[in-house]
Coordinates of C-alpha atoms and ligand atoms in Angstrom, one line a residue:
X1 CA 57.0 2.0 23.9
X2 CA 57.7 -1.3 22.6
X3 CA 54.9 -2.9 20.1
X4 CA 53.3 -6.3 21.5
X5 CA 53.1 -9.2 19.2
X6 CA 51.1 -12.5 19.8
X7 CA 52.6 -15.3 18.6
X8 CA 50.6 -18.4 18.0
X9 CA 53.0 -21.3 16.4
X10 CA 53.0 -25.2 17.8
X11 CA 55.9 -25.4 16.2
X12 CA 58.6 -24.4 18.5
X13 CA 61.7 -24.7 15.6
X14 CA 59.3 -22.0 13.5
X15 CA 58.4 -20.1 16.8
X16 CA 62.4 -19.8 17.4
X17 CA 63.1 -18.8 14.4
X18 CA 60.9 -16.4 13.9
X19 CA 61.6 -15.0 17.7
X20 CA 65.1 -14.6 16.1
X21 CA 64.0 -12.8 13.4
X22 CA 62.5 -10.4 15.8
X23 CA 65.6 -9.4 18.1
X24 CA 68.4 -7.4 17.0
X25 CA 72.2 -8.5 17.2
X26 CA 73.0 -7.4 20.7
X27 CA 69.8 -9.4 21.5
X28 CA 67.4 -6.3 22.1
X29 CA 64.2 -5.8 20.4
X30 CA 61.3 -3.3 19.6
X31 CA 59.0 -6.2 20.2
X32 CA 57.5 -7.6 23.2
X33 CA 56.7 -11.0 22.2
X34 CA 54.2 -13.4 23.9
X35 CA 54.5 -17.0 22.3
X36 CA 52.0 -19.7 22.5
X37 CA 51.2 -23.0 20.6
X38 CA 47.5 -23.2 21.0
X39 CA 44.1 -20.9 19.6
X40 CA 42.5 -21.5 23.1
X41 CA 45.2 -20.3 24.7
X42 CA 45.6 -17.2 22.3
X43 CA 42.0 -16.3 22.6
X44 CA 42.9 -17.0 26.7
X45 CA 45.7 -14.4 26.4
X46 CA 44.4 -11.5 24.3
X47 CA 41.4 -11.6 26.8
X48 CA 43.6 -10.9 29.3
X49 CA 45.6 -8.4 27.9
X50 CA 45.6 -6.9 24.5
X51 CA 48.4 -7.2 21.6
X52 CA 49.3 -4.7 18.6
X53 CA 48.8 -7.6 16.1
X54 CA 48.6 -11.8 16.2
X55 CA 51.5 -13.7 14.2
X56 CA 49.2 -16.8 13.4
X57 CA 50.3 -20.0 12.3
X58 CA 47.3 -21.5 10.0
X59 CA 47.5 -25.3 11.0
X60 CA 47.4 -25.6 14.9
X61 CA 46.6 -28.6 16.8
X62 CA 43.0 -27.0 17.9
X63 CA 41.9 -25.2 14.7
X64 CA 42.6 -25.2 11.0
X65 CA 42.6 -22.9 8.4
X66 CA 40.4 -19.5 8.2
X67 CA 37.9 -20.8 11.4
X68 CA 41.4 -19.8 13.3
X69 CA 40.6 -15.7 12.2
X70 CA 37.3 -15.8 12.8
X71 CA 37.2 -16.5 16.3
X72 CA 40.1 -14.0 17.2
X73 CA 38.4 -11.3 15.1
X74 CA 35.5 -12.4 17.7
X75 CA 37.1 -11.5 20.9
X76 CA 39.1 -8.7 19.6
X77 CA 37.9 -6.7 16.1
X78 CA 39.7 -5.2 14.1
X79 CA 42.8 -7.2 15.3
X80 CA 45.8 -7.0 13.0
X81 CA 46.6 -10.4 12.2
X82 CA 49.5 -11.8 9.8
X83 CA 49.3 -15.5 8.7
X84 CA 52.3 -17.7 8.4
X85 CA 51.5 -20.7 5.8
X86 CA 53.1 -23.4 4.5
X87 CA 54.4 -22.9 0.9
X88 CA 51.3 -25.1 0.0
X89 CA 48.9 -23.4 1.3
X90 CA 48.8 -19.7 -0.3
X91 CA 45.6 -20.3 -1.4
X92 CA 43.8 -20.3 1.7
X93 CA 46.1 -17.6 3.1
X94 CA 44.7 -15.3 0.0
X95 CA 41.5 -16.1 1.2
X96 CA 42.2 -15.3 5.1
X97 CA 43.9 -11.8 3.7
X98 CA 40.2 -11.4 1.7
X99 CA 38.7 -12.3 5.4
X100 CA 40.4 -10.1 7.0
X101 CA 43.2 -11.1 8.2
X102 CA 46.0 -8.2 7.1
X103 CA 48.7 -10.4 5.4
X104 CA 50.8 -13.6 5.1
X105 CA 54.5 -14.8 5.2
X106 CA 55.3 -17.9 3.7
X107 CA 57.6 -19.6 6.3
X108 CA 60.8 -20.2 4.8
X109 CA 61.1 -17.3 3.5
X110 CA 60.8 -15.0 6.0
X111 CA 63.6 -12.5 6.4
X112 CA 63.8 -10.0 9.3
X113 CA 62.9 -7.4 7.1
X114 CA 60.2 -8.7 5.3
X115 CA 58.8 -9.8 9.0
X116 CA 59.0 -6.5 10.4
X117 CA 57.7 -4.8 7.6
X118 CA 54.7 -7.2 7.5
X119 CA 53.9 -6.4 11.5
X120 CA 53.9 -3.0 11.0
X121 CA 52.0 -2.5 8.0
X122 CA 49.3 -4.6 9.8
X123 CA 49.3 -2.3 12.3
X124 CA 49.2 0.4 10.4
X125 CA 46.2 -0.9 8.1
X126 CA 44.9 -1.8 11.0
X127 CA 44.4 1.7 12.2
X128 CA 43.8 3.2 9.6
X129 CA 40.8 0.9 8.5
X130 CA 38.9 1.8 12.4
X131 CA 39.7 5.8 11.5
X132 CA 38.0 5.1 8.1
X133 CA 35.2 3.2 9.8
X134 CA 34.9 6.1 12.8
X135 CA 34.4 8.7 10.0
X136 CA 32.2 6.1 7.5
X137 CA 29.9 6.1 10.8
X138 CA 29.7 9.7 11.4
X139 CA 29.0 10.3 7.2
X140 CA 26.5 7.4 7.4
X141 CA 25.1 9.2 10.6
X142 CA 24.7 11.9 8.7
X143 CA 23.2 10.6 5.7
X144 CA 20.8 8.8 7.4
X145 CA 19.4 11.2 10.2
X146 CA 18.8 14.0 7.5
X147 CA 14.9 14.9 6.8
X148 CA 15.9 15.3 3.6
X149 CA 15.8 12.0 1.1
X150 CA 19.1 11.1 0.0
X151 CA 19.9 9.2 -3.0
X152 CA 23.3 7.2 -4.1
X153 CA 23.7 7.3 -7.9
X154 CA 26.1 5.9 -10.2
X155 CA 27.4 7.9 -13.0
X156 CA 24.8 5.8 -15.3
X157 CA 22.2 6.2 -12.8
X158 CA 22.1 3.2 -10.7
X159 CA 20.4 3.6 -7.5
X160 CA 23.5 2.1 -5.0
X161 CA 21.9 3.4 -1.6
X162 CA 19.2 5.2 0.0
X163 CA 19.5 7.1 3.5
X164 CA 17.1 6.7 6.0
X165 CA 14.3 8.9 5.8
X166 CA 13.9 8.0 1.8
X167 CA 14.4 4.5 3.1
X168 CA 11.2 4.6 5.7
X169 CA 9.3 6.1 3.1
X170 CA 9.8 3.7 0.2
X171 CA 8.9 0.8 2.9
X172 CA 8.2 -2.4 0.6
X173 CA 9.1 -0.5 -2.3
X174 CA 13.4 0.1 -1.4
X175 CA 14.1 -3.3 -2.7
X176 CA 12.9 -2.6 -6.1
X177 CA 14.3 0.3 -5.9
X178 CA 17.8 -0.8 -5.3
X179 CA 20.4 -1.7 -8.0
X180 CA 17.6 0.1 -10.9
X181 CA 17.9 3.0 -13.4
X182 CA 16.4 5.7 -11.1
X183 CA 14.1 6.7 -14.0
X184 CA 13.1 3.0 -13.8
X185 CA 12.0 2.5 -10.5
X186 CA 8.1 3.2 -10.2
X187 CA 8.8 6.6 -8.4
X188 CA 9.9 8.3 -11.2
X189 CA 8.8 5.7 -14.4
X190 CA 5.1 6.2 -13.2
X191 CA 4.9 9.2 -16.1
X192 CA 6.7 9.6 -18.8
X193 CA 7.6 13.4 -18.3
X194 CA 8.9 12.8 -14.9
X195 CA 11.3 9.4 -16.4
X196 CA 12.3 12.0 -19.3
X197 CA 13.5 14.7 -16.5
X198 CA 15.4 11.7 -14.8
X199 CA 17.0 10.9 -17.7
X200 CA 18.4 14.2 -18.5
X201 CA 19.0 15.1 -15.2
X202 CA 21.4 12.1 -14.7
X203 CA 23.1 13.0 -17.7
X204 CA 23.8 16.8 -16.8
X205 CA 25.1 15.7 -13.4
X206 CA 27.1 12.8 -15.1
X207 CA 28.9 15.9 -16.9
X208 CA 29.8 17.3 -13.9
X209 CA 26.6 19.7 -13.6
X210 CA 24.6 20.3 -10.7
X211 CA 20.8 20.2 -11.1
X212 CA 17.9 21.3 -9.3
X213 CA 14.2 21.3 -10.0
X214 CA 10.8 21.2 -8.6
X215 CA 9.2 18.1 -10.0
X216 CA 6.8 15.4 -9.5
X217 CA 7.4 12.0 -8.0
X218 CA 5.2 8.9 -7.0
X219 CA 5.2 7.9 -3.6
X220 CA 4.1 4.2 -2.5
X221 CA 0.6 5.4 -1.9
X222 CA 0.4 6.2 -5.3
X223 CA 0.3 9.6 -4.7
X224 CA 1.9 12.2 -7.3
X225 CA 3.8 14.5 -5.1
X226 CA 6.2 17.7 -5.6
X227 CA 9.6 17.5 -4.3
X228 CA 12.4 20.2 -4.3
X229 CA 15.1 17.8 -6.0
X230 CA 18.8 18.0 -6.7
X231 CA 21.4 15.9 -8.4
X232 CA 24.9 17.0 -7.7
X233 CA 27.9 14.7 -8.9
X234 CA 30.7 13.7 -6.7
X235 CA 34.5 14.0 -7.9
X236 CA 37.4 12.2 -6.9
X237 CA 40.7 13.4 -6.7
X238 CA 41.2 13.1 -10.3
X239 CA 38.7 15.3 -10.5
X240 CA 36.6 12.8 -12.3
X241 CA 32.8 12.2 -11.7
X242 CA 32.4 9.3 -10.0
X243 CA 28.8 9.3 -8.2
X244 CA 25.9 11.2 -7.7
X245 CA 24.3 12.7 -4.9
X246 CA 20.4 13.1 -5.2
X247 CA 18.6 15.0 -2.4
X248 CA 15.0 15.9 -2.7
X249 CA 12.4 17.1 -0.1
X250 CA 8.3 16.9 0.0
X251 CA 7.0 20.0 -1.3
X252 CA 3.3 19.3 -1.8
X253 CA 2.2 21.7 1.1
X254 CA 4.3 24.5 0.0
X255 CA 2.9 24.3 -3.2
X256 CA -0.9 24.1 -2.5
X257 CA -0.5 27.2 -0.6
X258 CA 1.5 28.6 -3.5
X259 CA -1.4 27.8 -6.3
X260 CA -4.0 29.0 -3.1
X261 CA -2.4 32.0 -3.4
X262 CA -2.0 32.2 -6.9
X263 CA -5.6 31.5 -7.9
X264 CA -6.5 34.2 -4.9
X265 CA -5.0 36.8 -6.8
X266 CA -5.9 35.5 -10.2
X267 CA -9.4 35.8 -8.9
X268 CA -8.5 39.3 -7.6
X269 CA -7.2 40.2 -10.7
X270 CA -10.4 39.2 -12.3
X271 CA -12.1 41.5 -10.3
X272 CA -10.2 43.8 -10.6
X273 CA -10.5 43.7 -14.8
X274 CA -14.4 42.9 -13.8
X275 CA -14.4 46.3 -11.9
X276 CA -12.9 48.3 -15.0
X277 CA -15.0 46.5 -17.7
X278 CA -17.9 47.6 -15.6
X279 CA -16.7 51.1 -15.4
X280 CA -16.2 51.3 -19.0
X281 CA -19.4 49.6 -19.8
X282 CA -21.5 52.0 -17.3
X283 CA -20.3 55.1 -18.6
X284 CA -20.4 54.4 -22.1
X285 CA -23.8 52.5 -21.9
X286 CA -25.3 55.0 -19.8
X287 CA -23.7 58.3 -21.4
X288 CA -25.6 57.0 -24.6
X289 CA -29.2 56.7 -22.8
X290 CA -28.8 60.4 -20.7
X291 CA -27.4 61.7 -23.9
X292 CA -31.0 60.8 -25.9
X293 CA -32.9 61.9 -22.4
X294 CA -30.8 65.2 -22.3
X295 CA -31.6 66.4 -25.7
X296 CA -34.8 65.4 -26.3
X297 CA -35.4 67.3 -22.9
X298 CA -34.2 70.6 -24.1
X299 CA -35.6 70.3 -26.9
X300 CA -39.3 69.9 -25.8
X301 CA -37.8 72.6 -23.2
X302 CA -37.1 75.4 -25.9
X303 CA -39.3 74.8 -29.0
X304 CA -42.4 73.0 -26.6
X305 CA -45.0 75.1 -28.4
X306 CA -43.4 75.2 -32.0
X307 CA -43.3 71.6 -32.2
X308 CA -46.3 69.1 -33.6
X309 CA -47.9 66.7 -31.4
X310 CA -46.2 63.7 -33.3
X311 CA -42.3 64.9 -33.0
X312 CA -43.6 66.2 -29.5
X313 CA -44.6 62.3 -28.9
X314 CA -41.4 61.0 -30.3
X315 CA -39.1 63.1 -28.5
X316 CA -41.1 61.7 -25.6
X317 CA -40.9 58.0 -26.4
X318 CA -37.3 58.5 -26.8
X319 CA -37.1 59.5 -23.1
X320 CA -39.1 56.3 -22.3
X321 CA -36.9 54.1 -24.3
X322 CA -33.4 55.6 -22.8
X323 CA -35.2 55.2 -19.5
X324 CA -36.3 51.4 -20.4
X325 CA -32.5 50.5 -21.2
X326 CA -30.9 52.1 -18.2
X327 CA -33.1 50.2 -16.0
X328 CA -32.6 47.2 -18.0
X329 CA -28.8 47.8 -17.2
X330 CA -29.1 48.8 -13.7
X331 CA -31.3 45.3 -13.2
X332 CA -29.0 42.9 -14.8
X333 CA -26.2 44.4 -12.8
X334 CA -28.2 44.1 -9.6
X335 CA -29.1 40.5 -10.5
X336 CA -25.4 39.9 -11.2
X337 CA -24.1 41.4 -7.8
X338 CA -26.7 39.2 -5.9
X339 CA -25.7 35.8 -7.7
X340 CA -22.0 36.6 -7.0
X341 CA -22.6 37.3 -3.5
X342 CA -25.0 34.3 -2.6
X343 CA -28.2 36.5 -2.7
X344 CA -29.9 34.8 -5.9
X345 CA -31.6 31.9 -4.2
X346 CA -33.1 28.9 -5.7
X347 CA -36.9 28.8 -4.2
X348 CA -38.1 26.1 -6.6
X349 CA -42.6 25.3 -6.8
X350 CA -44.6 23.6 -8.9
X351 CA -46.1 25.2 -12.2
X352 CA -47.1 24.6 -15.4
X353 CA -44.1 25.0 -17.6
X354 CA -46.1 24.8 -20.9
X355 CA -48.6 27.1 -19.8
X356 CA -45.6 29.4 -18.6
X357 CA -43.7 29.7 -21.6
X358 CA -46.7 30.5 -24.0
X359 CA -47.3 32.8 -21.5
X360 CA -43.3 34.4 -21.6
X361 CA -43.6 34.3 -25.0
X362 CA -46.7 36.2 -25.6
X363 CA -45.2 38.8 -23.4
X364 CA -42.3 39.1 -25.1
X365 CA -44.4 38.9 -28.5
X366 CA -45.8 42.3 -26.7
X367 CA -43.3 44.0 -25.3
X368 CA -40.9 44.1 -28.0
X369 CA -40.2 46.5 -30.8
X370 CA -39.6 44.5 -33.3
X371 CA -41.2 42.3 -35.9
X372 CA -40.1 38.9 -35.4
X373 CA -42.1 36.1 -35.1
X374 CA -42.0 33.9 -31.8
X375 CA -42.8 30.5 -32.4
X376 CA -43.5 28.1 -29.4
X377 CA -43.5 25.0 -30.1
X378 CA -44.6 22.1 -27.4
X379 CA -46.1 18.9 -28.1
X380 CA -47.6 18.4 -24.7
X381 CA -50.4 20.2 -23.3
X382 CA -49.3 20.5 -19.9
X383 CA -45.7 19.7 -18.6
X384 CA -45.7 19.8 -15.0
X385 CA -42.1 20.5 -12.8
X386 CA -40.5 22.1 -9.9
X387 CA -38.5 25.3 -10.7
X388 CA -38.0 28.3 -9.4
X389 CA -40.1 30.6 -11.7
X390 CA -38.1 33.5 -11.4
X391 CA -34.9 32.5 -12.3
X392 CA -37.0 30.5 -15.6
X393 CA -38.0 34.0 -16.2
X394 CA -34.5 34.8 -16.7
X395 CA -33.5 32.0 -18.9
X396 CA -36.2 32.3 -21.0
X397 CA -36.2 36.5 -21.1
X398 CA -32.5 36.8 -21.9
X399 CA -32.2 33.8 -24.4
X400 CA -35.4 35.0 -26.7
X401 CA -34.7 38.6 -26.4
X402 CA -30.8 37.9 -27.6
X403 CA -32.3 35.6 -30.4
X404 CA -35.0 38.9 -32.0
X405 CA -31.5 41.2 -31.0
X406 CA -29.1 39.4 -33.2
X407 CA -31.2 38.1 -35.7
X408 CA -32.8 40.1 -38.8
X409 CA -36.2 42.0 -38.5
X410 CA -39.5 39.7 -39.4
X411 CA -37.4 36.6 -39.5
X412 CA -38.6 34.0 -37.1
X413 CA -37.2 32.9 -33.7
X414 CA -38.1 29.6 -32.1
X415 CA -38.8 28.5 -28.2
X416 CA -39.1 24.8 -27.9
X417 CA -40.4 22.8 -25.2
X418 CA -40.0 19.3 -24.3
X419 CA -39.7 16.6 -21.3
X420 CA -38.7 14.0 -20.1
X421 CA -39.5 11.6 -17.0
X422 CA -37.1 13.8 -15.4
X423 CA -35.7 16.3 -17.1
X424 CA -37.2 19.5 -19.1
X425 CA -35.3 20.9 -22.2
X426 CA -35.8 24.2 -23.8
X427 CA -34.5 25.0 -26.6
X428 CA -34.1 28.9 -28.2
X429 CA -33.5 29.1 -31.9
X430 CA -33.0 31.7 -34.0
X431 CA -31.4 32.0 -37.7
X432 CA -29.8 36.0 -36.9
X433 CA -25.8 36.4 -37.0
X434 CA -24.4 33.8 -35.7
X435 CA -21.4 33.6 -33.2
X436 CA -18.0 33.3 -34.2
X437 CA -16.3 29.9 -33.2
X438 CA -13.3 31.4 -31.2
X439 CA -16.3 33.7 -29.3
X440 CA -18.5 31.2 -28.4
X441 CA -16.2 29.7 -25.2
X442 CA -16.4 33.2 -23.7
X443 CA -19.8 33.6 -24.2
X444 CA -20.4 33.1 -20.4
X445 CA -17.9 35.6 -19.0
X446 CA -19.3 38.8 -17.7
X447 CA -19.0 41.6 -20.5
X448 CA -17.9 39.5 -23.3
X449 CA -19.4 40.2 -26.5
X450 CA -18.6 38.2 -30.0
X451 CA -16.8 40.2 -32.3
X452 CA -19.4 40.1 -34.8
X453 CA -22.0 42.1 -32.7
X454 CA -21.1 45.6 -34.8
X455 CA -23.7 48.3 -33.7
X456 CA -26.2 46.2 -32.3
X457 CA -26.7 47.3 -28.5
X458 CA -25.6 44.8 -25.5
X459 CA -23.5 44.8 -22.0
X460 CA -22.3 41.2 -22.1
X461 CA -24.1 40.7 -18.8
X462 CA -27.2 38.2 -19.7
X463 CA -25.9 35.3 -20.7
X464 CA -23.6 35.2 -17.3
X465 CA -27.1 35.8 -16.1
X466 CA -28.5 32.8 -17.9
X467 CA -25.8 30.3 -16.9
X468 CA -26.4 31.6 -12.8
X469 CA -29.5 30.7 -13.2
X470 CA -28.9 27.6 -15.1
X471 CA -26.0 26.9 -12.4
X472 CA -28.9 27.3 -9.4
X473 CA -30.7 24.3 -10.8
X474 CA -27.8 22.0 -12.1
X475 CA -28.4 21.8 -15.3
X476 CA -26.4 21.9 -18.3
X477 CA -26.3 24.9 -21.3
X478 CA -25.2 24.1 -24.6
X479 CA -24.7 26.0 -27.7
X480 CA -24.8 25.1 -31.0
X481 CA -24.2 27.9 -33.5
X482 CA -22.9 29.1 -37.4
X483 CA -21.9 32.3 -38.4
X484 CA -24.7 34.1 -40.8
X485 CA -27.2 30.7 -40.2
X486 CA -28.5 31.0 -36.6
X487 CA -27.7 29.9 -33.4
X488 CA -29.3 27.4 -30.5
X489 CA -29.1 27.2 -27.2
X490 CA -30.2 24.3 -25.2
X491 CA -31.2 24.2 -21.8
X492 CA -31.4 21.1 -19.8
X493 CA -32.8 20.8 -16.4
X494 CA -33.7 18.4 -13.6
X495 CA -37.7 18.5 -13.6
X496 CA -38.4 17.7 -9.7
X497 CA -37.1 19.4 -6.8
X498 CA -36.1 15.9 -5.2
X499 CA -33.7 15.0 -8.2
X500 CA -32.3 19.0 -7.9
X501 CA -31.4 18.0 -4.7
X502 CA -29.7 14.5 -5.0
X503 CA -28.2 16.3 -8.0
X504 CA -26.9 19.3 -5.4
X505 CA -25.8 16.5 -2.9
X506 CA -23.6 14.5 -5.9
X507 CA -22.6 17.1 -8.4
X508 CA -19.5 19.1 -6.6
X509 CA -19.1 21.0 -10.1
X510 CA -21.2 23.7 -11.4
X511 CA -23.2 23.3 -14.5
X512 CA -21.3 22.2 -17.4
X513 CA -21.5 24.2 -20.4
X514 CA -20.2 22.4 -23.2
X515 CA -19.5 24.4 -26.6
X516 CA -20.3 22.7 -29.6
X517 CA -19.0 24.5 -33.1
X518 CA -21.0 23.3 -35.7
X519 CA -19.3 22.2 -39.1
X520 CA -20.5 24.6 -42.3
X521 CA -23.8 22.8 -43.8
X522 CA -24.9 21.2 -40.2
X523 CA -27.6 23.1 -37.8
Ligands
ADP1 P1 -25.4 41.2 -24.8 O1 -26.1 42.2 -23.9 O2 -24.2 41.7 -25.4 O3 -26.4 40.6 -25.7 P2 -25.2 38.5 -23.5 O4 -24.5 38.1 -22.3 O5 -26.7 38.3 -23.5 O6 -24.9 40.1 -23.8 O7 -24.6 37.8 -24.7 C1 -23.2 37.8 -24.9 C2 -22.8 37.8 -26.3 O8 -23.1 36.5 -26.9 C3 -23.4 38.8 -27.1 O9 -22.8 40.0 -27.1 C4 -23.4 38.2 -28.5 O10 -22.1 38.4 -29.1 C5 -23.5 36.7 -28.3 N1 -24.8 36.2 -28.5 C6 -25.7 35.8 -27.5 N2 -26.8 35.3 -28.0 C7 -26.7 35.4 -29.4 C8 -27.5 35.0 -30.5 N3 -28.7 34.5 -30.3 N4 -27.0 35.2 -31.7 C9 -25.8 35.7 -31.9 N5 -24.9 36.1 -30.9 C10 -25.4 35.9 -29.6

């Protein structure tokens, strides 16, 4: 089939020579040419029928210069179009080729060859440029209707395009984003960890490596979020990098569920090691305590009436004593199991707390076995608040009774009271052992005991008692304490019920227990 050209020349010596040009000796020709002088009548004629490519003269009588390609390229794109100047005027046909038309003879020196060869490489660029736009739309199709957020890079970083889904996200933000050092633009610059990552990712990928990483990124909201992101370069035939293709989707959700999960079985691990502590702790505290009870049982049991009233009396009070600790066991571990599972309530009235502690104190003074001195000290004669009493009880019980255990007979341990409008502050002191700074941030996990404790008898239980308790009331524990000078722990709690509750209402954390290491020399 013979190839349609349009000729558009109002010069009819040019137009004859050039339809010379285009037959063949015995006056055939491969071309089926359609001559005319005018634009309007070229844009007439390609309306009515198509042409394989335009021969266009640059001066005609009804348009001038480029205007001429623009208004053929409207009625037909991507038409292949060749211009034919005047020597003079090459500069303006360099500027139609840049505008798309496909090439320019100069006339004069137009040879059959030159003008055939012209046609059909206008043609064929011609086709070629719609296949490479057919398949540019189908990769930008791509590119842009993938979930995923796609990312152009130079080999230097430069952000050259986004796809659509990053582009919808980024809103307002994609302009700033454009034509910037990724690592610059506020998604990734917002911390300096996540700018460093950039950085070295662009560099790896630059090198021909592919990269991949779960990192965090700053939306528009201002929201860190995780993304799954990659960074793979793009070779060309040379095998040379020349871009890079970054791809990244939101993983936020994926990874709460992942630390969910994560903390779930951290927490069952915990309870799992809280299980075998207890185990351990049981059986050896209470092997001790039924060891004493066994013994002194047989014994009274075989030599009952060769032994004196006094070692009869002893054996007896040893009984008592083993008795005394294994309840003491068995209670804090009740009290324990009820404050992890919601049973320890918080029933708060209003008592006397100075009349309570002397009270507490005098008790203790009592009850216990050894010689210390408990000192109460309170400047006020009444101190009125609304607690719970019983979980005070605990507080105060397990605080004073640690102080006398870790601190040396007859030596003197101190419970001070003190208010304020709203808040009461107790304050145990004692000058015994001391706690070793790297054991005093444990002190409030179940079962842990300072390494300094040696023989003295314990189950690490009380003090995860004592901050329950503190927890119930929001207050705040503090401990303040020096190896071989003494140690204090302060208690701070709201004094009315109201303020417990507005405290309940605004406080989403439990109570804070701040660890304070005192230096050598301070108390
Ligand atoms: P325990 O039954 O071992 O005394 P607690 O939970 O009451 O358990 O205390 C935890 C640990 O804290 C103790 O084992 C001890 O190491 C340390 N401790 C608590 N109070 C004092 C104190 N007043 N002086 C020195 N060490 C203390």
């Amino acid at each position: 089939m013979r190839l349609s050209i349009l000729l558009v020349e109002d010069n009819p010596a040019d137009a004859d020579l050039l339809m010379d040009s285009l037959t063949q000796d015995d006056g055939s020709s491969v071309w089926q040419v359609r001559h005319v002088e005018r634009l309007s009548e070229a844009l007439q004629a390609l309306e009515q029928q198509p042409v394989d490519v335009v021969l266009l003269d640059l001066s005609l009588p009804d348009s001038q210069g480029l205007g001429s390609i623009t208004r053929l390229q409207a009625v037909v794109p991507h038409l292949p179009i060749v211009m034919l100047t005047g020597r003079d005027d090459t500069q303006i046909a360099v500027q139609a080729v840049a505008q798309g038309a496909q090439d320019y003879l100069v006339k004069g020196q137009i040879t059959t060859s030159l003008l055939t060869r012209a046609l059909r490489y206008a043609i064929e660029r011609t086709q070629n440029l719609k296949q490479l736009q057919a398949s540019e739309h189908r990769f930008r199709a791509v590119f842009d209707q993938t979930f995923q957020f796609m990312v152009l890079l130079s080999t230097e970083g430069l952000v050259l395009e986004v796809n659509q889904a990053l582009a919808n996200v980024e809103g307002d933000r994609l302009q700033t984003l454009l034509h910037q050092s990724i690592w610059e633009t506020v998604r990734w610059g917002y911390r300096e960890v996540a700018q460093q990552w950039m950085k070295n990712a662009v560099a790896a990928a630059a090198q021909g490596q592919t990269v991949r990483d779960e990192i965090e990124s700053c939306n528009p909201q201002g929201e860190v979020r995780w993304l799954d992101f990659s960074l793979k370069p793009l070779r060309n035939a040379a095998n040379q990098v020349v871009l890079l293709i970054g791809e990244s989707h939101d993983i936020s959700d994926r990874k709460l569920i992942e630390a969910k999960t994560l903390e779930t079985l951290e927490q069952e691990r915990e309870l799992t090691q809280l299980k075998a502590d207890f185990v351990a702790m049981a059986s050896h505290e209470f092997r001790t305590p039924l060891t004493i009870i066994r013994m002194a049982a047989e014994l009274l049991e075989k030599y009952d009436d060769q032994l004196i009233a006094a070692k009869r009396t002893q054996h007896f009070e040893r009984i008592h004593s083993a008795i005394d600790s294994m309840l003491r066991l068995l209670d804090e571990v009740l009290l324990l199991g009820k404050a992890d599972s919601g049973g320890l309530h918080y029933e708060p009235f209003s008592f006397d707390l100075a009349d309570y502690c002397q009270e507490v104190v005098e008790t203790l003074q009592l009850t216990t076995n050894s010689n210390h001195r408990i000192i109460f000290d309170c400047s006020h004669k009444q101190i009125q608040g609304e607690m719970d009493q019983a979980l005070i009880h605990h507080i105060l019980t397990n605080l004073l009774s640690n102080a006398i255990k870790y601190s040396p007979d007859r030596s003197s341990v101190w419970l001070k009271l003190s208010c304020q409008p709203n808040q009461i502050s107790f304050q145990v002191k004692d000058e015994g052992i001391g706690i070793p700074p790297q054991d005093q941030q444990h002190l409030f996990e179940t079962f842990y005991r300072a390494k300094n404790v040696g023989k003295i008898q314990g189950t690490g239980l009380g003090l995860s008692i004592v901050k329950k308790c503190v927890e119930l009331h929001q207050g705040q524990i503090h401990v303040e304490s020096e190896v071989g000078i003494g140690t204090t722990f302060n208690v701070t709690l709201p004094r009315f019920l109201q303020q417990t509750r507005l405290e309940h209402s605004s406080l989403h954390e439990s109570a804070q227990i701040d660890l304070i290491n005192v230096q050598a020399g301070s108390n």
